[in-house]
Short mmCIF file of C-alpha atoms in Angstrom, two decimals:
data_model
loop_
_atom_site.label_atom_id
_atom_site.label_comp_id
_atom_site.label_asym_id
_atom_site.label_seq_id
_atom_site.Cartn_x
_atom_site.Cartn_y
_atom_site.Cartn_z
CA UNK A 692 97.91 77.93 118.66
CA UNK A 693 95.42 75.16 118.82
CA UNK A 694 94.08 75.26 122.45
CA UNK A 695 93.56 71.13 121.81
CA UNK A 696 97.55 70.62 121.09
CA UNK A 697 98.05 71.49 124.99
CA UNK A 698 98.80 69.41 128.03
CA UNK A 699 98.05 71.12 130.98
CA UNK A 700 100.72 72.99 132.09
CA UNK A 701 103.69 72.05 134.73
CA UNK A 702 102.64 74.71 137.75
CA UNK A 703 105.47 74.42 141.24
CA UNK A 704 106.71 71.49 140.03
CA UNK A 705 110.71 70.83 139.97
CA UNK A 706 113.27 71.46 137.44
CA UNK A 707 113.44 67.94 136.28
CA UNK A 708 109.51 67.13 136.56
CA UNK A 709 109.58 70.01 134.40
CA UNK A 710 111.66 69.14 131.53
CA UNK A 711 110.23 65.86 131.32
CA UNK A 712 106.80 67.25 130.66
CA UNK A 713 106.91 70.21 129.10
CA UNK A 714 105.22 70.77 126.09
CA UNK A 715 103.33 67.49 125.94
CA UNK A 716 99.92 67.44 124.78
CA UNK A 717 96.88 65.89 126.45
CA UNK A 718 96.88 62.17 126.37
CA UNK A 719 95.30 60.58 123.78
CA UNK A 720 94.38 56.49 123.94
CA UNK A 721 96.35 54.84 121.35
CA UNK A 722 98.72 57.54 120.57
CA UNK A 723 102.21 58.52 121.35
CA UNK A 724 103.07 60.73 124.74
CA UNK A 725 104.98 62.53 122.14
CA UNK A 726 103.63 62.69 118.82
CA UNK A 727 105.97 62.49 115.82
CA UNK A 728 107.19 65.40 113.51
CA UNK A 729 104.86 66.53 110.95
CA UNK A 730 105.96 67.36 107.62
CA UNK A 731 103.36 69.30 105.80
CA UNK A 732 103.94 72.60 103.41
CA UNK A 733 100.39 73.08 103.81
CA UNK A 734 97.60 71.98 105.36
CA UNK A 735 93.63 71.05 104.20
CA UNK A 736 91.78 74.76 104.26
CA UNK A 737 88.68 74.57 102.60
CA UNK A 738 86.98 77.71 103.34
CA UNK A 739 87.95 80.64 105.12
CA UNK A 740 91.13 80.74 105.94
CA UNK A 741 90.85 80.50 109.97
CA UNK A 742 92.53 78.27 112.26
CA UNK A 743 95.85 77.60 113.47
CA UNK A 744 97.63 75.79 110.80
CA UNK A 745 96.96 77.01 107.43
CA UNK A 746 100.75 76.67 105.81
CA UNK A 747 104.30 75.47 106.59
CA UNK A 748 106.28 78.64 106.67
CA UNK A 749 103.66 80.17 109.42
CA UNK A 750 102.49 77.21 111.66
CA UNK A 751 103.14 73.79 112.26
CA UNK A 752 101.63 71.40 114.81
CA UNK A 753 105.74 70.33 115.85
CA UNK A 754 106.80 73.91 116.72
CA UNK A 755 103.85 74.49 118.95
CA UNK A 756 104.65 71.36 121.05
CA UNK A 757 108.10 72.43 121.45
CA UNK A 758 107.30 76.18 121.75
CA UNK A 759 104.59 75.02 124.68
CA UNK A 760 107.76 73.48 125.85
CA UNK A 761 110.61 76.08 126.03
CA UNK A 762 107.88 78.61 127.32
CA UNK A 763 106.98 76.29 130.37
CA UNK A 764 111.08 76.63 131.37
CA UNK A 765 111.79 79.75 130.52
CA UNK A 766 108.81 81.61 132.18
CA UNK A 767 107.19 78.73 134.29
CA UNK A 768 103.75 79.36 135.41
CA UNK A 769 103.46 82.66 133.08
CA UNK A 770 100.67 82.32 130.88
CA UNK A 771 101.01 85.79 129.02
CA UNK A 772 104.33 85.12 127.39
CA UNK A 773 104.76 83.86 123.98
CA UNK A 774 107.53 81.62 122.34
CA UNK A 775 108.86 81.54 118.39
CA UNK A 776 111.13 79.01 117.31
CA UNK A 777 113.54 79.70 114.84
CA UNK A 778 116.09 77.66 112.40
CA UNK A 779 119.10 78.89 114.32
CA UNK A 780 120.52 80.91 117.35
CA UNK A 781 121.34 83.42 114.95
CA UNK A 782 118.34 83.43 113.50
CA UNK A 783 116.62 84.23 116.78
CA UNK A 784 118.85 86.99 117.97
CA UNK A 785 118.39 88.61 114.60
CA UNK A 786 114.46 88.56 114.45
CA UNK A 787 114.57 90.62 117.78
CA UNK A 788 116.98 93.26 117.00
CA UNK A 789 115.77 93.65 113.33
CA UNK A 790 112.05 93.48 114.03
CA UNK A 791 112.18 96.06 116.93
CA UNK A 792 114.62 98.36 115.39
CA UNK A 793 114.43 101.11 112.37
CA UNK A 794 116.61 103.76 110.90
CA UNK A 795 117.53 106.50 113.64
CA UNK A 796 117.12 104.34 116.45
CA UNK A 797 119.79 102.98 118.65
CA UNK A 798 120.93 99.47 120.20
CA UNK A 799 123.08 99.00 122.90
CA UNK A 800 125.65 95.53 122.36
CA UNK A 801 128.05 94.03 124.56
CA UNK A 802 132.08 94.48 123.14
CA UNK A 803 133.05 91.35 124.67
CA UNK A 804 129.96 88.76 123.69
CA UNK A 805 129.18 86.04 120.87
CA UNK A 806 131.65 86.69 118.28
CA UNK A 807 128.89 87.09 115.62
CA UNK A 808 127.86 90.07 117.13
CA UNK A 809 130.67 92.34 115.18
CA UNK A 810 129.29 91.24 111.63
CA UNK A 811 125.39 91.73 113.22
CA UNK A 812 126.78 95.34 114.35
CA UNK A 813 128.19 95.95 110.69
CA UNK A 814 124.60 95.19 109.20
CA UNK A 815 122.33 97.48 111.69
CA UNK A 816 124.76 100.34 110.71
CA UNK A 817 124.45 99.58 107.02
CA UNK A 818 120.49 100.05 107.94
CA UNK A 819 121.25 103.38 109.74
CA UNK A 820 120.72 102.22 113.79
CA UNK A 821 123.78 103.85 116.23
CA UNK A 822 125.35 100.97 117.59
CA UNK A 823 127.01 101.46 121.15
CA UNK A 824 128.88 98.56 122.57
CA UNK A 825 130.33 98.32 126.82
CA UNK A 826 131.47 95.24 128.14
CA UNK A 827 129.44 92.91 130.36
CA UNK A 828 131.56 93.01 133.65
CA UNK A 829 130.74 95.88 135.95
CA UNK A 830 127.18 96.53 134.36
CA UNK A 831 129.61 99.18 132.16
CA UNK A 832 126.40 98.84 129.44
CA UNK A 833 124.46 100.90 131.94
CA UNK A 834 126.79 104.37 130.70
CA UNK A 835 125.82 103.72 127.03
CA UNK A 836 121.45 103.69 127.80
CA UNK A 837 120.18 107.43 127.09
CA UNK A 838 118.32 107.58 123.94
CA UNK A 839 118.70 103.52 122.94
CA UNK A 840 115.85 101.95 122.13
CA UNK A 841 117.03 98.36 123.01
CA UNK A 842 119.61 97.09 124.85
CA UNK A 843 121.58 93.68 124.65
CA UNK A 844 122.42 91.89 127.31
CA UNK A 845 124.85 88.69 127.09
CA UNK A 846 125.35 86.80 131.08
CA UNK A 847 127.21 85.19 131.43
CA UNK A 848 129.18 86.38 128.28
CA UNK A 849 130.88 84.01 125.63
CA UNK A 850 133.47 83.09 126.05
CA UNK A 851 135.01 85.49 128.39
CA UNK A 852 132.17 84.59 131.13
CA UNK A 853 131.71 87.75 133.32
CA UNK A 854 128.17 88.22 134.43
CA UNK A 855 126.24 91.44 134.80
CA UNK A 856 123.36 92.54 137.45
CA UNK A 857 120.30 92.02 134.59
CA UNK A 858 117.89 93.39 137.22
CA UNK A 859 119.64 96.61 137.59
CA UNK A 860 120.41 96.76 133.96
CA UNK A 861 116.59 96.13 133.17
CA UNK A 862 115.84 98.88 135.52
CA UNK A 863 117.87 101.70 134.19
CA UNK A 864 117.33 100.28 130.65
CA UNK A 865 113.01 100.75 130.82
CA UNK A 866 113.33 103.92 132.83
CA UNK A 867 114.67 105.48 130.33
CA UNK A 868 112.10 103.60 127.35
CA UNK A 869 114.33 100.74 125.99
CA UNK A 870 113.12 97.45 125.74
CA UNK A 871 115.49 94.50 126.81
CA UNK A 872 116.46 91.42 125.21
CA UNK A 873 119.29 88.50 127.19
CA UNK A 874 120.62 85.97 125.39
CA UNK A 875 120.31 82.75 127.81
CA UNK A 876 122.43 80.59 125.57
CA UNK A 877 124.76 79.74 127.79
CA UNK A 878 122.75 79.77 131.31
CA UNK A 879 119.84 77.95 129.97
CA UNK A 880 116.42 78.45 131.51
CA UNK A 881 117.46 75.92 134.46
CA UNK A 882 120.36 78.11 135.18
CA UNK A 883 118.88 81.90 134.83
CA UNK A 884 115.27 83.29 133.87
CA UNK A 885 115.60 86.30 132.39
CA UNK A 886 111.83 87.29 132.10
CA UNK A 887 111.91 86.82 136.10
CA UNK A 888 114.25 89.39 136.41
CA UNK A 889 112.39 91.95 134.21
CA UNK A 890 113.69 91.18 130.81
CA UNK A 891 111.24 91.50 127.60
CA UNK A 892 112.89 88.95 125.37
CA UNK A 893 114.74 85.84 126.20
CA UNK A 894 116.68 84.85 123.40
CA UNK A 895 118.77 81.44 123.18
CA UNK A 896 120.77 79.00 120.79
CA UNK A 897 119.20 75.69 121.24
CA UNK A 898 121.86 74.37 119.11
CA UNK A 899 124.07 74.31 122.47
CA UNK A 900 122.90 72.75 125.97
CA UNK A 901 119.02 73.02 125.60
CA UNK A 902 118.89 70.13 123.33
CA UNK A 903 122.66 69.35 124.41
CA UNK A 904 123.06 66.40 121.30
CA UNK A 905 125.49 68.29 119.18
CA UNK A 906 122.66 67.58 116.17
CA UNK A 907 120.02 70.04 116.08
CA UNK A 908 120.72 73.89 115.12
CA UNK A 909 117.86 76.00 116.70
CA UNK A 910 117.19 79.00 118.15
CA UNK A 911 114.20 80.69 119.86
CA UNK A 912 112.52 83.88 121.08
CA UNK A 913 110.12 84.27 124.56
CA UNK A 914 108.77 87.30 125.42
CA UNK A 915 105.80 88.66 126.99
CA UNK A 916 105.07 91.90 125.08
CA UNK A 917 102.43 90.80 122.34
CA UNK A 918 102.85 93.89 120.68
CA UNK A 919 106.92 93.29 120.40
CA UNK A 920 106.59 89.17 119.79
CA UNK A 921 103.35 90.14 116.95
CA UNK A 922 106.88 91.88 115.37
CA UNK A 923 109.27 89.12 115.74
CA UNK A 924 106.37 86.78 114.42
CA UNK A 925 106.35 88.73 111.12
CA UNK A 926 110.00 88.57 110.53
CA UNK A 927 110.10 85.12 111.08
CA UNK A 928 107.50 85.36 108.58
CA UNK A 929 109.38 87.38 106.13
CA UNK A 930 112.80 86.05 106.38
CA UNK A 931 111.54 82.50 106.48
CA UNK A 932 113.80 81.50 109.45
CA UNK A 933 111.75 78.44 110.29
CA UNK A 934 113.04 75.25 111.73
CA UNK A 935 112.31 71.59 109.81
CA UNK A 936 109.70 69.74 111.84
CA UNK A 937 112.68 66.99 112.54
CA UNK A 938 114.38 69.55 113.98
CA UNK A 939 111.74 70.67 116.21
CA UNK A 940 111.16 67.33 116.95
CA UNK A 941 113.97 66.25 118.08
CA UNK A 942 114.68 69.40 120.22
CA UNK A 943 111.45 68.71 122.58
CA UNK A 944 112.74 64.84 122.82
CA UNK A 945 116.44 66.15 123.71
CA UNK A 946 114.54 68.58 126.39
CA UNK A 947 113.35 66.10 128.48
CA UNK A 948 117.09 65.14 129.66
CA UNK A 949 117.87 68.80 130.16
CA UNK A 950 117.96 68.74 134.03
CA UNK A 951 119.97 65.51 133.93
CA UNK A 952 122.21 66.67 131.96
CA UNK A 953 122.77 70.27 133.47
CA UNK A 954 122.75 69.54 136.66
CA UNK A 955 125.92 66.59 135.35
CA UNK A 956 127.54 68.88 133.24
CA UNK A 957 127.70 71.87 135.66
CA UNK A 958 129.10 69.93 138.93
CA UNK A 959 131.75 68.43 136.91
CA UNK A 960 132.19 71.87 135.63
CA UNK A 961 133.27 72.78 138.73
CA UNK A 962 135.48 69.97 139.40
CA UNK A 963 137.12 70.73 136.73
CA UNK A 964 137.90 74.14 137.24
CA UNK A 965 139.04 73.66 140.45
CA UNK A 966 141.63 71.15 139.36
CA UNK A 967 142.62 73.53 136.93
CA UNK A 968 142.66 76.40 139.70
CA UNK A 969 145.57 74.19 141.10
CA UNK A 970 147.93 74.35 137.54
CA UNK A 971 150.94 77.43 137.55
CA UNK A 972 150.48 77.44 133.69
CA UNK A 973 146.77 77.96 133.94
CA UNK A 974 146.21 81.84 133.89
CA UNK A 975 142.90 83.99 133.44
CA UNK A 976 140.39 81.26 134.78
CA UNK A 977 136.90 82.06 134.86
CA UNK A 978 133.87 79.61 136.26
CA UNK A 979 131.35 81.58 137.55
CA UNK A 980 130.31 78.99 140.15
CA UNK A 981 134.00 79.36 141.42
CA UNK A 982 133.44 81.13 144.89
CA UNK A 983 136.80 83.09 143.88
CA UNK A 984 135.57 84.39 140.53
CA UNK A 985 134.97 87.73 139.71
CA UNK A 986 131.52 87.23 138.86
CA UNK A 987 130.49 84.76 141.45
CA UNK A 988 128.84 86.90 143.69
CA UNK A 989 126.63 88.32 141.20
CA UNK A 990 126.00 85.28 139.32
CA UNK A 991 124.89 83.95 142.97
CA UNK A 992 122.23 86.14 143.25
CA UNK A 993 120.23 86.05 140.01
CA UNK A 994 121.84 82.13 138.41
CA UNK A 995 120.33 78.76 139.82
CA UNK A 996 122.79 76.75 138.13
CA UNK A 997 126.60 78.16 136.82
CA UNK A 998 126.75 76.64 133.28
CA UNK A 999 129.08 73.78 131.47
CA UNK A 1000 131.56 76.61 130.06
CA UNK A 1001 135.06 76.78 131.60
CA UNK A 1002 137.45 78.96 130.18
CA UNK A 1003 141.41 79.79 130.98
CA UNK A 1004 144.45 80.85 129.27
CA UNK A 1005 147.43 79.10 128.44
CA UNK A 1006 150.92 80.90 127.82
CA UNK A 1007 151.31 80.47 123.89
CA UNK A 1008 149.21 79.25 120.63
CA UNK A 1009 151.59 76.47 120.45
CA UNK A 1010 150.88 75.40 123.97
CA UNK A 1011 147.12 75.57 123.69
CA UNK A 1012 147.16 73.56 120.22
CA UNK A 1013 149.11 71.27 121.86
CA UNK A 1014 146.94 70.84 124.31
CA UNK A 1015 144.10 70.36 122.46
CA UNK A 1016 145.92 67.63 120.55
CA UNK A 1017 146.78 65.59 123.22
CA UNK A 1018 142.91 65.48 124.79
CA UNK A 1019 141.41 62.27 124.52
CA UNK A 1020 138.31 62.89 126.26
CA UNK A 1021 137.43 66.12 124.91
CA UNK A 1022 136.51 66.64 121.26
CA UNK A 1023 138.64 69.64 119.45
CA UNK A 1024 135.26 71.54 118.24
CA UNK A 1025 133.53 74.49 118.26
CA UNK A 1026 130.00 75.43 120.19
CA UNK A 1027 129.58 74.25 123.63
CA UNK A 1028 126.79 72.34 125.79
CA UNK A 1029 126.81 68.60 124.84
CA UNK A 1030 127.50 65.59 126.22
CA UNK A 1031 130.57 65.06 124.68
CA UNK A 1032 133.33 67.61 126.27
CA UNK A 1033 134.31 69.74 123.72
CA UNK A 1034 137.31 73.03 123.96
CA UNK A 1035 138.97 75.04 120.97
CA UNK A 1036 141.40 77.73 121.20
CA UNK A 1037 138.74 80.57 120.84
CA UNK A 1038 141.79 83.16 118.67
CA UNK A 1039 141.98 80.77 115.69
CA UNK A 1040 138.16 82.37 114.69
CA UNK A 1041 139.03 86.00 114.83
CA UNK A 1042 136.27 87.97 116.57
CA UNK A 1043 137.04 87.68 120.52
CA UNK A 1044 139.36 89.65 122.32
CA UNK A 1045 141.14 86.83 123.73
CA UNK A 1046 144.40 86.00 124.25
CA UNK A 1047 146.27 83.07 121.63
CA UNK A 1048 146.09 80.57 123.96
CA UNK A 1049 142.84 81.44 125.16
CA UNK A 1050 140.65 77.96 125.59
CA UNK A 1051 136.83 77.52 125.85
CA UNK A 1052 136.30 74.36 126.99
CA UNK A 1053 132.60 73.03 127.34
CA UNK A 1054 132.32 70.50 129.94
CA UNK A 1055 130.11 67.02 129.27
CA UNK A 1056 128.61 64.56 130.88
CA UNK A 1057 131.81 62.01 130.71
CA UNK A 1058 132.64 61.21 135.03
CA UNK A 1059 134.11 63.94 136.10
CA UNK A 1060 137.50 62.04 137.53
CA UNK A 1061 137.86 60.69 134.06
CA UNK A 1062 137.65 64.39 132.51
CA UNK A 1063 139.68 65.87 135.04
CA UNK A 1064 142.45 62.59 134.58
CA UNK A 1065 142.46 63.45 130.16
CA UNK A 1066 142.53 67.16 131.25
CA UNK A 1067 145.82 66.85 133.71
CA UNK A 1068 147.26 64.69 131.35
CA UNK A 1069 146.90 66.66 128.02
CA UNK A 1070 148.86 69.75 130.08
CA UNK A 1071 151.06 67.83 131.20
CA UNK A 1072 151.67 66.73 127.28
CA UNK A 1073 151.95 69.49 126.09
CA UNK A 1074 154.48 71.15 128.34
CA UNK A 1075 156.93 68.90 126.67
#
């Protein structure tokens, strides 16, 4: 990384300073505060090959802006970590479990997390890793450490939402020589940092609220271990998980709303939940920033912010689809974290251990009495 592509870094500033000026280069006269994609396969290289952009698959000037960027939130004022961006969240979470684990060795999962992870526990097997899998609630994953060499850690969970001690968990988990990855997906680096609270990888969607558009997939990888992120480098390598430059791009411009829009989506979050605290037909609701939730005490000691992810249970399929059809507000879609309010009825999938009328619904920035107006209304729709 090209020590001339950095600004000076963001050191005790706030949340919102923060986003707004992380990653940005040093100021050049004439030129852009933030300079445009580059799209390049390859790069002049006459010579030996030194330097830090020498092709498109390895390097690109785009990435390192936005990696600057994601590494200034997620592990502000620590120069010794590293960040990799990759084409997906997927792509992400499967660089770090693939590039730190062989044949023999064993992973520790969560049974109740991102409903990809059953089809990412049928290919480790295939390559010959134990799999072991404990739900997040009640830091259960801590029974399943002896003899893993990395454990998994999903907090708050999707959908289901429970949060686990990741302190505690990191503890146990390097005690007994496992390293630690926690997907931040749906905290985001404003709401939890897990290399503050011990973790070796933080891994994260940006498809969801860090860029928070609903038109970018992307995923990335921080850690501090050079050792374990020289690893992860080389699969990203290999497997040619690489995000377009536009992509990149347009990630670091979404990033500079990030507080704005977190700090919206989450308080109307809350309204939100509380109104729906108040419904009979409402069952099973979880908000972590709910002072009554089962994982607010926990998520009050190690979360800044509580997330834009509400979730609750209706009585039947055909009252939750009916639910969703009457929304006007709220789009009927799948991931979470923009600015338009999305929900789905989580069952129709397959994957989660949720009930039929289980809804996710990710909160936006719409105002929050107009949000809480469609969602009253649409239950009160449906019940017809």
């Amino acid at each position: 990384m090209s020590d001339s592509a950095a600004g000076a870094p963001i050191h005790g500033a706030g949340d919102g300073t923060r986003a707004v000026r992380a990653g940005l280069p040093e100021p050049v006269r004439h030129e852009p505060t933030l300079p445009g994609p580059v799209f390049a396969a390859h790069f002049h290289l006459p010579g030996e090959a030194t330097g830090p952009y020498k092709y498109g698959r390895d390097e690109n000037p785009t990435w390192t802006h936005l990696e600057r960027a994601i590494g200034e939130l997620e592990a502000p004022g620590q120069d010794d970590v590293e960040t990799l961006v990759f084409a997906s969240g997927m792509a992400a979470i499967s660089s770090v479990l693939f590039s730190q684990l062989r044949a023999g060795d064993t992973v520790v999962l969560p049974n109740d997390g991102y409903q990809v992870l059953p089809l990412v526990r049928e290919q480790l097997e295939a390559y010959g890793i134990e799999v072991r899998t404990a739900p997040t609630g009640g830091d259960a994953q801590l029974d399943a450490l002896d003899g893993a060499k990395l454990l998994w850690i999903e907090s708050p969970s999707n959908p289901g939402l429970d949060v686990c001690d990741i302190r505690r968990l990191v503890e146990a988990a390097h005690a007994r020589g496992a390293l630690v990855a926690v997907d931040n997906t749906l905290a985001t680096p404003l709401g939890q940092r897990p290399l503050e609270l011990g973790a070796d990888f933080a891994v994260a969607s940006g498809t969801k609220q860090l860029t928070g558009h609903g038109d970018v997939l992307l995923g990335y990888v921080v850690g501090r271990d050079a050792e374990a992120m020289t690893a992860v480098r080389r699969w990203r390598k290999v497997v040619g998980a690489i995000p377009g430059p536009m992509e990149a791009w347009l990630a670091h411009r979404s990033i500079a709303t990030l507080q704005l829009r977190v700090d919206r989506q989450c308080a109307t979050a809350l309204v939100v939940a509380e109104a729906l605290r108040e419904r009979p037909e409402v069952t099973g609701l979880r908000y972590p920033g709910l002072p009554d939730d089962p994982s607010h005490k926990m998520a009050a000691r190690q979360m800044h912010r509580y997330g834009c992810v509400v979730s609750f249970t209706l009585p039947t399929r055909t009252r939750a689809d009916a639910f969703l059809d009457a929304l006007r507000l709220v789009d009927d879609a799948t991931s979470f974290g923009g600015v338009r309010s999305t929900a789905e009825r989580r069952g129709r999938w397959g994957g989660d251990a949720v009930p039929e009328g289980f809804i996710r619904l990710s909160v936006g920035a719409e105002d929050p009495e107009d949000l809480v107006a469609d969602v009253l209304r649409a239950l009160d729709e449906s019940a017809r």
